[in-house]
Structure formats: C-alpha cells, structure tokens
PDB file of C-alpha atoms in Angstrom:
ATOM      1  CA  UNK A  29     -13.018  14.617   5.629  1.00 45.00           C
ATOM      2  CA  UNK A  30      -9.934  16.813   5.271  1.00 48.00           C
ATOM      3  CA  UNK A  31      -8.459  17.364   1.823  1.00 64.00           C
ATOM      4  CA  UNK A  32      -5.068  15.948   2.773  1.00 86.00           C
ATOM      5  CA  UNK A  33      -4.097  13.806   5.728  1.00 95.00           C
ATOM      6  CA  UNK A  34      -1.389  14.755   8.193  1.00 96.00           C
ATOM      7  CA  UNK A  35       1.743  12.754   7.442  1.00 97.00           C
ATOM      8  CA  UNK A  36       5.288  12.123   8.533  1.00 98.00           C
ATOM      9  CA  UNK A  37       7.759  12.842   5.732  1.00 98.00           C
ATOM     10  CA  UNK A  38      11.341  11.658   5.295  1.00 98.00           C
ATOM     11  CA  UNK A  39      13.626  12.605   2.403  1.00 98.00           C
ATOM     12  CA  UNK A  40      16.665  10.514   1.565  1.00 98.00           C
ATOM     13  CA  UNK A  41      18.393  13.507  -0.089  1.00 96.00           C
ATOM     14  CA  UNK A  42      17.448  17.069  -1.025  1.00 96.00           C
ATOM     15  CA  UNK A  43      15.259  17.699  -4.076  1.00 96.00           C
ATOM     16  CA  UNK A  44      13.421  14.334  -4.225  1.00 98.00           C
ATOM     17  CA  UNK A  45      12.794  12.932  -7.691  1.00 96.00           C
ATOM     18  CA  UNK A  46      10.435  10.166  -6.528  1.00 98.00           C
ATOM     19  CA  UNK A  47       7.803   9.763  -3.818  1.00 98.00           C
ATOM     20  CA  UNK A  48       6.776   6.661  -1.875  1.00 98.00           C
ATOM     21  CA  UNK A  49       3.416   6.998  -0.107  1.00 98.00           C
ATOM     22  CA  UNK A  50       3.214   4.305   2.577  1.00 98.00           C
ATOM     23  CA  UNK A  51      -0.027   3.440   4.425  1.00 98.00           C
ATOM     24  CA  UNK A  52       0.167   1.856   7.883  1.00 98.00           C
ATOM     25  CA  UNK A  53      -1.976  -0.908   9.365  1.00 97.00           C
ATOM     26  CA  UNK A  54      -4.936  -0.803  11.733  1.00 97.00           C
ATOM     27  CA  UNK A  55      -4.258   0.875  15.067  1.00 96.00           C
ATOM     28  CA  UNK A  56      -0.830   2.178  14.066  1.00 97.00           C
ATOM     29  CA  UNK A  57       0.116   5.552  12.592  1.00 97.00           C
ATOM     30  CA  UNK A  58       2.525   7.021  10.068  1.00 97.00           C
ATOM     31  CA  UNK A  59       5.490   6.511  12.383  1.00 97.00           C
ATOM     32  CA  UNK A  60       5.088   2.725  12.250  1.00 97.00           C
ATOM     33  CA  UNK A  61       7.068   2.118   9.059  1.00 97.00           C
ATOM     34  CA  UNK A  62       9.450   5.084   9.194  1.00 97.00           C
ATOM     35  CA  UNK A  63      12.249   2.865  10.643  1.00 96.00           C
ATOM     36  CA  UNK A  64      12.169   0.749   7.478  1.00 96.00           C
ATOM     37  CA  UNK A  65      13.624   3.574   5.362  1.00 97.00           C
ATOM     38  CA  UNK A  66      17.323   3.096   6.254  1.00 96.00           C
ATOM     39  CA  UNK A  67      16.932  -0.677   5.890  1.00 97.00           C
ATOM     40  CA  UNK A  68      15.286  -0.391   2.483  1.00 98.00           C
ATOM     41  CA  UNK A  69      17.021   2.457   0.674  1.00 97.00           C
ATOM     42  CA  UNK A  70      20.072   1.683  -1.467  1.00 97.00           C
ATOM     43  CA  UNK A  71      22.913   4.212  -1.967  1.00 95.00           C
ATOM     44  CA  UNK A  72      22.552   4.415  -5.754  1.00 95.00           C
ATOM     45  CA  UNK A  73      18.824   5.196  -5.718  1.00 97.00           C
ATOM     46  CA  UNK A  74      17.486   8.590  -6.753  1.00 97.00           C
ATOM     47  CA  UNK A  75      16.452  11.054  -4.054  1.00 98.00           C
ATOM     48  CA  UNK A  76      13.170   9.874  -2.494  1.00 98.00           C
ATOM     49  CA  UNK A  77      10.462  11.453  -0.393  1.00 98.00           C
ATOM     50  CA  UNK A  78       8.694   8.958   1.865  1.00 98.00           C
ATOM     51  CA  UNK A  79       5.221  10.077   2.918  1.00 98.00           C
ATOM     52  CA  UNK A  80       3.719   8.196   5.870  1.00 98.00           C
ATOM     53  CA  UNK A  81       0.152   9.485   6.375  1.00 98.00           C
ATOM     54  CA  UNK A  82      -1.839   9.019   9.578  1.00 98.00           C
ATOM     55  CA  UNK A  83      -5.218   7.344   8.987  1.00 97.00           C
ATOM     56  CA  UNK A  84      -8.310   8.961  10.542  1.00 95.00           C
ATOM     57  CA  UNK A  85      -9.486   7.760  13.951  1.00 96.00           C
ATOM     58  CA  UNK A  86     -12.670   5.692  13.667  1.00 96.00           C
ATOM     59  CA  UNK A  87     -14.678   3.080  15.555  1.00 95.00           C
ATOM     60  CA  UNK A  88     -13.764  -0.495  14.604  1.00 95.00           C
ATOM     61  CA  UNK A  89     -16.728  -2.848  14.896  1.00 94.00           C
ATOM     62  CA  UNK A  90     -14.842  -6.119  15.471  1.00 91.00           C
ATOM     63  CA  UNK A  91     -12.847  -4.412  18.233  1.00 91.00           C
ATOM     64  CA  UNK A  92     -16.071  -3.671  20.161  1.00 91.00           C
ATOM     65  CA  UNK A  93     -16.313  -0.225  18.624  1.00 94.00           C
ATOM     66  CA  UNK A  94     -13.037   0.983  20.112  1.00 95.00           C
ATOM     67  CA  UNK A  95     -11.790   4.064  18.263  1.00 97.00           C
ATOM     68  CA  UNK A  96      -8.354   3.863  16.668  1.00 97.00           C
ATOM     69  CA  UNK A  97      -6.589   4.885  13.503  1.00 97.00           C
ATOM     70  CA  UNK A  98      -7.910   2.861  10.593  1.00 97.00           C
ATOM     71  CA  UNK A  99      -8.437   3.205   6.866  1.00 97.00           C
ATOM     72  CA  UNK A 100     -11.892   1.605   7.099  1.00 96.00           C
ATOM     73  CA  UNK A 101     -14.156  -0.175   9.558  1.00 96.00           C
ATOM     74  CA  UNK A 102     -14.008  -3.959   9.860  1.00 94.00           C
ATOM     75  CA  UNK A 103     -17.536  -5.144  10.446  1.00 85.00           C
ATOM     76  CA  UNK A 104     -17.078  -8.868   9.873  1.00 84.00           C
ATOM     77  CA  UNK A 105     -14.488 -11.633  10.082  1.00 82.00           C
ATOM     78  CA  UNK A 106     -15.765 -12.887   6.716  1.00 84.00           C
ATOM     79  CA  UNK A 107     -13.266 -11.651   4.123  1.00 82.00           C
ATOM     80  CA  UNK A 108     -16.005 -11.340   1.502  1.00 79.00           C
ATOM     81  CA  UNK A 109     -17.480  -8.476   3.558  1.00 80.00           C
ATOM     82  CA  UNK A 110     -14.573  -7.647   5.839  1.00 84.00           C
ATOM     83  CA  UNK A 111     -13.834  -4.146   4.591  1.00 88.00           C
ATOM     84  CA  UNK A 112     -16.378  -1.352   4.932  1.00 91.00           C
ATOM     85  CA  UNK A 113     -16.735  -0.360   1.275  1.00 91.00           C
ATOM     86  CA  UNK A 114     -17.609   3.268   1.939  1.00 93.00           C
ATOM     87  CA  UNK A 115     -14.621   3.572   4.259  1.00 94.00           C
ATOM     88  CA  UNK A 116     -12.347   2.081   1.604  1.00 95.00           C
ATOM     89  CA  UNK A 117     -13.601   4.583  -0.979  1.00 95.00           C
ATOM     90  CA  UNK A 118     -13.094   7.490   1.432  1.00 96.00           C
ATOM     91  CA  UNK A 119      -9.527   6.369   2.071  1.00 97.00           C
ATOM     92  CA  UNK A 120      -8.888   5.938  -1.650  1.00 97.00           C
ATOM     93  CA  UNK A 121      -9.996   9.565  -2.102  1.00 96.00           C
ATOM     94  CA  UNK A 122      -7.617  10.668   0.657  1.00 97.00           C
ATOM     95  CA  UNK A 123      -4.785   8.757  -0.996  1.00 97.00           C
ATOM     96  CA  UNK A 124      -5.618  10.464  -4.283  1.00 97.00           C
ATOM     97  CA  UNK A 125      -5.322  13.829  -2.502  1.00 97.00           C
ATOM     98  CA  UNK A 126      -1.843  12.842  -1.310  1.00 97.00           C
ATOM     99  CA  UNK A 127      -0.872  11.841  -4.853  1.00 98.00           C
ATOM    100  CA  UNK A 128      -2.175  15.166  -6.168  1.00 97.00           C
ATOM    101  CA  UNK A 129      -0.073  17.005  -3.584  1.00 97.00           C
ATOM    102  CA  UNK A 130       3.045  15.132  -4.682  1.00 98.00           C
ATOM    103  CA  UNK A 131       2.309  16.096  -8.271  1.00 97.00           C
ATOM    104  CA  UNK A 132       1.984  19.732  -7.197  1.00 97.00           C
ATOM    105  CA  UNK A 133       5.446  19.385  -5.657  1.00 96.00           C
ATOM    106  CA  UNK A 134       6.858  18.260  -8.979  1.00 97.00           C
ATOM    107  CA  UNK A 135       6.674  14.464  -8.768  1.00 98.00           C
ATOM    108  CA  UNK A 136       4.946  12.902 -11.791  1.00 97.00           C
ATOM    109  CA  UNK A 137       2.606   9.901 -11.231  1.00 97.00           C
ATOM    110  CA  UNK A 138       5.060   7.582 -12.991  1.00 96.00           C
ATOM    111  CA  UNK A 139       7.545   8.414 -10.226  1.00 98.00           C
ATOM    112  CA  UNK A 140       5.174   7.746  -7.335  1.00 98.00           C
ATOM    113  CA  UNK A 141       4.991   4.356  -5.594  1.00 98.00           C
ATOM    114  CA  UNK A 142       1.980   3.574  -3.402  1.00 98.00           C
ATOM    115  CA  UNK A 143       2.637   1.064  -0.631  1.00 98.00           C
ATOM    116  CA  UNK A 144       0.764  -0.279   2.365  1.00 98.00           C
ATOM    117  CA  UNK A 145       0.759  -2.871   5.120  1.00 98.00           C
ATOM    118  CA  UNK A 146      -2.360  -4.835   6.137  1.00 97.00           C
ATOM    119  CA  UNK A 147      -5.285  -2.350   6.040  1.00 97.00           C
ATOM    120  CA  UNK A 148      -3.013   0.143   4.314  1.00 98.00           C
ATOM    121  CA  UNK A 149      -2.159  -2.458   1.696  1.00 98.00           C
ATOM    122  CA  UNK A 150      -5.839  -3.153   1.091  1.00 97.00           C
ATOM    123  CA  UNK A 151      -6.422   0.532   0.363  1.00 98.00           C
ATOM    124  CA  UNK A 152      -3.313   0.567  -1.844  1.00 98.00           C
ATOM    125  CA  UNK A 153      -4.659  -2.263  -4.009  1.00 98.00           C
ATOM    126  CA  UNK A 154      -8.160  -0.743  -4.102  1.00 97.00           C
ATOM    127  CA  UNK A 155      -6.723   2.611  -5.170  1.00 98.00           C
ATOM    128  CA  UNK A 156      -4.568   0.935  -7.813  1.00 98.00           C
ATOM    129  CA  UNK A 157      -7.591  -0.604  -9.509  1.00 97.00           C
ATOM    130  CA  UNK A 158      -9.131   2.862  -9.854  1.00 97.00           C
ATOM    131  CA  UNK A 159      -6.054   4.825 -10.993  1.00 96.00           C
ATOM    132  CA  UNK A 160      -6.779   6.542 -14.291  1.00 91.00           C
ATOM    133  CA  UNK A 161      -3.139   7.626 -14.583  1.00 96.00           C
ATOM    134  CA  UNK A 162      -0.867   4.704 -13.609  1.00 97.00           C
ATOM    135  CA  UNK A 163       1.654   5.054 -10.804  1.00 98.00           C
ATOM    136  CA  UNK A 164       5.171   3.600 -10.876  1.00 98.00           C
ATOM    137  CA  UNK A 165       4.001   0.623  -8.850  1.00 98.00           C
ATOM    138  CA  UNK A 166       1.903  -0.729  -5.982  1.00 98.00           C
ATOM    139  CA  UNK A 167       3.158  -2.536  -2.870  1.00 98.00           C
ATOM    140  CA  UNK A 168       0.834  -4.680  -0.754  1.00 98.00           C
ATOM    141  CA  UNK A 169       2.374  -6.277   2.344  1.00 98.00           C
ATOM    142  CA  UNK A 170       0.446  -8.775   4.498  1.00 98.00           C
ATOM    143  CA  UNK A 171      -2.796  -7.719   2.871  1.00 98.00           C
ATOM    144  CA  UNK A 172      -5.671  -8.588   0.532  1.00 96.00           C
ATOM    145  CA  UNK A 173      -7.812  -6.939  -2.140  1.00 96.00           C
ATOM    146  CA  UNK A 174     -11.132  -5.715  -0.708  1.00 94.00           C
ATOM    147  CA  UNK A 175     -14.241  -6.894  -2.552  1.00 89.00           C
ATOM    148  CA  UNK A 176     -12.062  -9.040  -4.807  1.00 89.00           C
ATOM    149  CA  UNK A 177     -15.117 -10.788  -6.298  1.00 87.00           C
ATOM    150  CA  UNK A 178     -16.130  -7.505  -7.946  1.00 89.00           C
ATOM    151  CA  UNK A 179     -12.640  -6.246  -8.793  1.00 92.00           C
ATOM    152  CA  UNK A 180     -13.334  -6.195 -12.538  1.00 95.00           C
ATOM    153  CA  UNK A 181     -16.180  -3.736 -11.969  1.00 94.00           C
ATOM    154  CA  UNK A 182     -13.804  -1.268 -10.294  1.00 94.00           C
ATOM    155  CA  UNK A 183     -10.966  -1.635 -12.798  1.00 97.00           C
ATOM    156  CA  UNK A 184     -10.088   1.460 -14.814  1.00 96.00           C
ATOM    157  CA  UNK A 185      -8.625   0.985 -18.298  1.00 94.00           C
ATOM    158  CA  UNK A 186      -4.832   1.207 -18.191  1.00 94.00           C
ATOM    159  CA  UNK A 187      -4.514   0.548 -14.467  1.00 97.00           C
ATOM    160  CA  UNK A 188      -2.916  -2.815 -15.279  1.00 97.00           C
ATOM    161  CA  UNK A 189       0.241  -0.980 -16.326  1.00 97.00           C
ATOM    162  CA  UNK A 190       1.070  -0.641 -12.631  1.00 98.00           C
ATOM    163  CA  UNK A 191       3.338  -3.505 -11.475  1.00 98.00           C
ATOM    164  CA  UNK A 192       2.482  -4.932  -8.058  1.00 98.00           C
ATOM    165  CA  UNK A 193       4.690  -6.343  -5.308  1.00 98.00           C
ATOM    166  CA  UNK A 194       2.873  -8.553  -2.791  1.00 98.00           C
ATOM    167  CA  UNK A 195       4.388 -10.384   0.174  1.00 98.00           C
ATOM    168  CA  UNK A 196       2.778 -12.337   2.999  1.00 98.00           C
ATOM    169  CA  UNK A 197       3.513 -14.444   6.052  1.00 98.00           C
ATOM    170  CA  UNK A 198       2.818 -18.149   5.707  1.00 98.00           C
ATOM    171  CA  UNK A 199       1.509 -18.276   9.289  1.00 98.00           C
ATOM    172  CA  UNK A 200      -0.300 -14.929   9.357  1.00 98.00           C
ATOM    173  CA  UNK A 201      -3.139 -15.259  11.934  1.00 96.00           C
ATOM    174  CA  UNK A 202      -4.683 -11.854  11.102  1.00 95.00           C
ATOM    175  CA  UNK A 203      -5.020 -12.260   7.327  1.00 96.00           C
ATOM    176  CA  UNK A 204      -4.580 -15.950   6.448  1.00 96.00           C
ATOM    177  CA  UNK A 205      -2.314 -16.308   3.440  1.00 97.00           C
ATOM    178  CA  UNK A 206      -5.043 -17.945   1.329  1.00 97.00           C
ATOM    179  CA  UNK A 207      -6.837 -14.587   1.098  1.00 95.00           C
ATOM    180  CA  UNK A 208      -3.684 -12.850  -0.078  1.00 97.00           C
ATOM    181  CA  UNK A 209      -3.042 -15.600  -2.639  1.00 97.00           C
ATOM    182  CA  UNK A 210      -6.594 -15.305  -3.955  1.00 95.00           C
ATOM    183  CA  UNK A 211      -6.161 -11.541  -4.226  1.00 96.00           C
ATOM    184  CA  UNK A 212      -2.909 -11.918  -6.148  1.00 97.00           C
ATOM    185  CA  UNK A 213      -4.576 -14.389  -8.510  1.00 96.00           C
ATOM    186  CA  UNK A 214      -7.535 -12.047  -9.038  1.00 96.00           C
ATOM    187  CA  UNK A 215      -5.195  -9.182  -9.900  1.00 97.00           C
ATOM    188  CA  UNK A 216      -3.191 -11.375 -12.279  1.00 97.00           C
ATOM    189  CA  UNK A 217      -6.423 -12.453 -13.973  1.00 96.00           C
ATOM    190  CA  UNK A 218      -7.189  -8.765 -14.575  1.00 97.00           C
ATOM    191  CA  UNK A 219      -3.843  -8.343 -16.321  1.00 97.00           C
ATOM    192  CA  UNK A 220      -1.629  -6.986 -13.548  1.00 98.00           C
ATOM    193  CA  UNK A 221       2.020  -8.030 -13.309  1.00 98.00           C
ATOM    194  CA  UNK A 222       2.124  -9.315  -9.710  1.00 98.00           C
ATOM    195  CA  UNK A 223       5.391 -10.333  -8.077  1.00 98.00           C
ATOM    196  CA  UNK A 224       4.432 -12.642  -5.198  1.00 98.00           C
ATOM    197  CA  UNK A 225       6.511 -13.624  -2.146  1.00 98.00           C
ATOM    198  CA  UNK A 226       5.711 -15.751   0.910  1.00 98.00           C
ATOM    199  CA  UNK A 227       7.831 -15.974   4.042  1.00 98.00           C
ATOM    200  CA  UNK A 228       7.849 -18.146   7.203  1.00 98.00           C
ATOM    201  CA  UNK A 229       6.478 -15.403   9.458  1.00 98.00           C
ATOM    202  CA  UNK A 230       3.234 -14.104  10.996  1.00 98.00           C
ATOM    203  CA  UNK A 231       1.602 -10.678  10.464  1.00 98.00           C
ATOM    204  CA  UNK A 232       4.845  -8.747  10.127  1.00 97.00           C
ATOM    205  CA  UNK A 233       7.737  -7.804   7.864  1.00 98.00           C
ATOM    206  CA  UNK A 234      11.070  -9.654   7.666  1.00 98.00           C
ATOM    207  CA  UNK A 235      14.560  -8.798   6.398  1.00 97.00           C
ATOM    208  CA  UNK A 236      14.288 -11.073   3.354  1.00 98.00           C
ATOM    209  CA  UNK A 237      11.070  -9.320   2.382  1.00 98.00           C
ATOM    210  CA  UNK A 238      12.716  -5.888   2.624  1.00 98.00           C
ATOM    211  CA  UNK A 239      15.548  -7.107   0.391  1.00 98.00           C
ATOM    212  CA  UNK A 240      13.070  -8.449  -2.187  1.00 98.00           C
ATOM    213  CA  UNK A 241      11.141  -5.184  -2.119  1.00 98.00           C
ATOM    214  CA  UNK A 242      14.380  -3.235  -2.584  1.00 98.00           C
ATOM    215  CA  UNK A 243      15.213  -5.325  -5.668  1.00 98.00           C
ATOM    216  CA  UNK A 244      11.723  -4.704  -7.064  1.00 98.00           C
ATOM    217  CA  UNK A 245      12.003  -0.954  -6.453  1.00 98.00           C
ATOM    218  CA  UNK A 246      15.441  -0.994  -8.062  1.00 97.00           C
ATOM    219  CA  UNK A 247      13.761  -2.259 -11.243  1.00 96.00           C
ATOM    220  CA  UNK A 248      11.219   0.569 -11.105  1.00 96.00           C
ATOM    221  CA  UNK A 249      13.933   3.212 -10.781  1.00 95.00           C
ATOM    222  CA  UNK A 250      16.079   1.650 -13.507  1.00 92.00           C
ATOM    223  CA  UNK A 251      13.129   1.481 -15.935  1.00 86.00           C
ATOM    224  CA  UNK A 252      12.513   5.204 -15.535  1.00 83.00           C
ATOM    225  CA  UNK A 253      16.163   6.249 -15.802  1.00 72.00           C
TER     226      UNK A 253
END
C-alpha cells in the first residue's frame, strides 16, 4: 500500500488556506466530483485546495470479482457486513496519509474538511470516528457508517467535535435511505452534531444538496475566521 494515493488537485486561488479531501464512489475515480467545484464554491470563501484521490483498484465480490477502483470490497448485500472491515481500515490509513500531507503543506487539521460520496462517504465517516485530532468537518453523501453497531468501540475521545453533513436520496436503490438514517442516528447518539438532508432523488447529487452543503461549509469557514 503506497504512503499517499495519487490525486487530482484543484485550487480555487493561490496559497490555499483550507483543504477539502473528497473521496469518490465505487468504480469512479478522483475526476468524478471535480466538476462540482465551480458549482459549490462561493466568491467570498477563503482559498481552497480540493484533493480528489483515486482509490486503489481491487476485486469487488458482489460484482463477480471484477476489478475496479474501490475503497473496500463489498462481500455481501447485508449492510451489517457489507463493508470489508480490513479494506475500510486500509483506506482510513490512506486518508490519514493525505491529511498528513496537507498538514505538511501548511494546512492545520481544523482547516481540513473530509468528504465522500457512497463508498467514499463510508470511509469518511469511519475515519472521522477514529480522528484523534478533529478536522473542520465531515461530509457523507449518499452513504452509511460501516459497522455502525460497533461504532462506539471505534470512537476516539474528542472526535465528536467534528460536525457532520449527511445527505441522501429518498429513492436511492444502491444504499436505501433507511441505512443512512440509522447511521445518522448512531452518530448523533455518540454525540456528533449531524446535519441531515433528504432529497427526492436516487443515488446521485442534486443542486439543492450542493446549495445546502455550501451553506454548511460557509458556517465552517465563518467559525474559523
């Protein structure tokens, strides 16, 4: 496993003051969410560096072992055991390496946002539970918390200081919304401040969701000003 993943990077202005690390979904790559940047970013925001890493290529069991980019294997359709736990932990370690690199480039953890869609969101939430030094916030889109029944066992003291934005499609056929709702409730029960949104869509992102996320990020930037 390489120390740091290859990634696409976009900077909104020179000398970024904040970083947003954004993890893509299964079978995609770091280019998948790059087009969201001009739709999301507001003119008054500080200079941002968006980091869109490419997940490793691995065999995915439920896809007949076909190899594709993924943050972990999916061995079962049962959400209790859906995510390969070792794969999740490996991806969390790779995310931590990306965070460390941003720190080396002068971005403090409290100015780093970790975001992800679907599989990428699952890794985002799993990493958030284990963060010893809180980040500015966590974003989970169309996703769920892996191994949610044992979330308390993975929780690191102080991690709850990270606010969470979660949004989901009401007719999502890939990750039914009930699993996302249960994940949000589990995180709230652990003490996290979770802002929850649901939209009339499938496994995707919509304009209203981007606007809500922009408002949430605006609060993060204003709090640190």
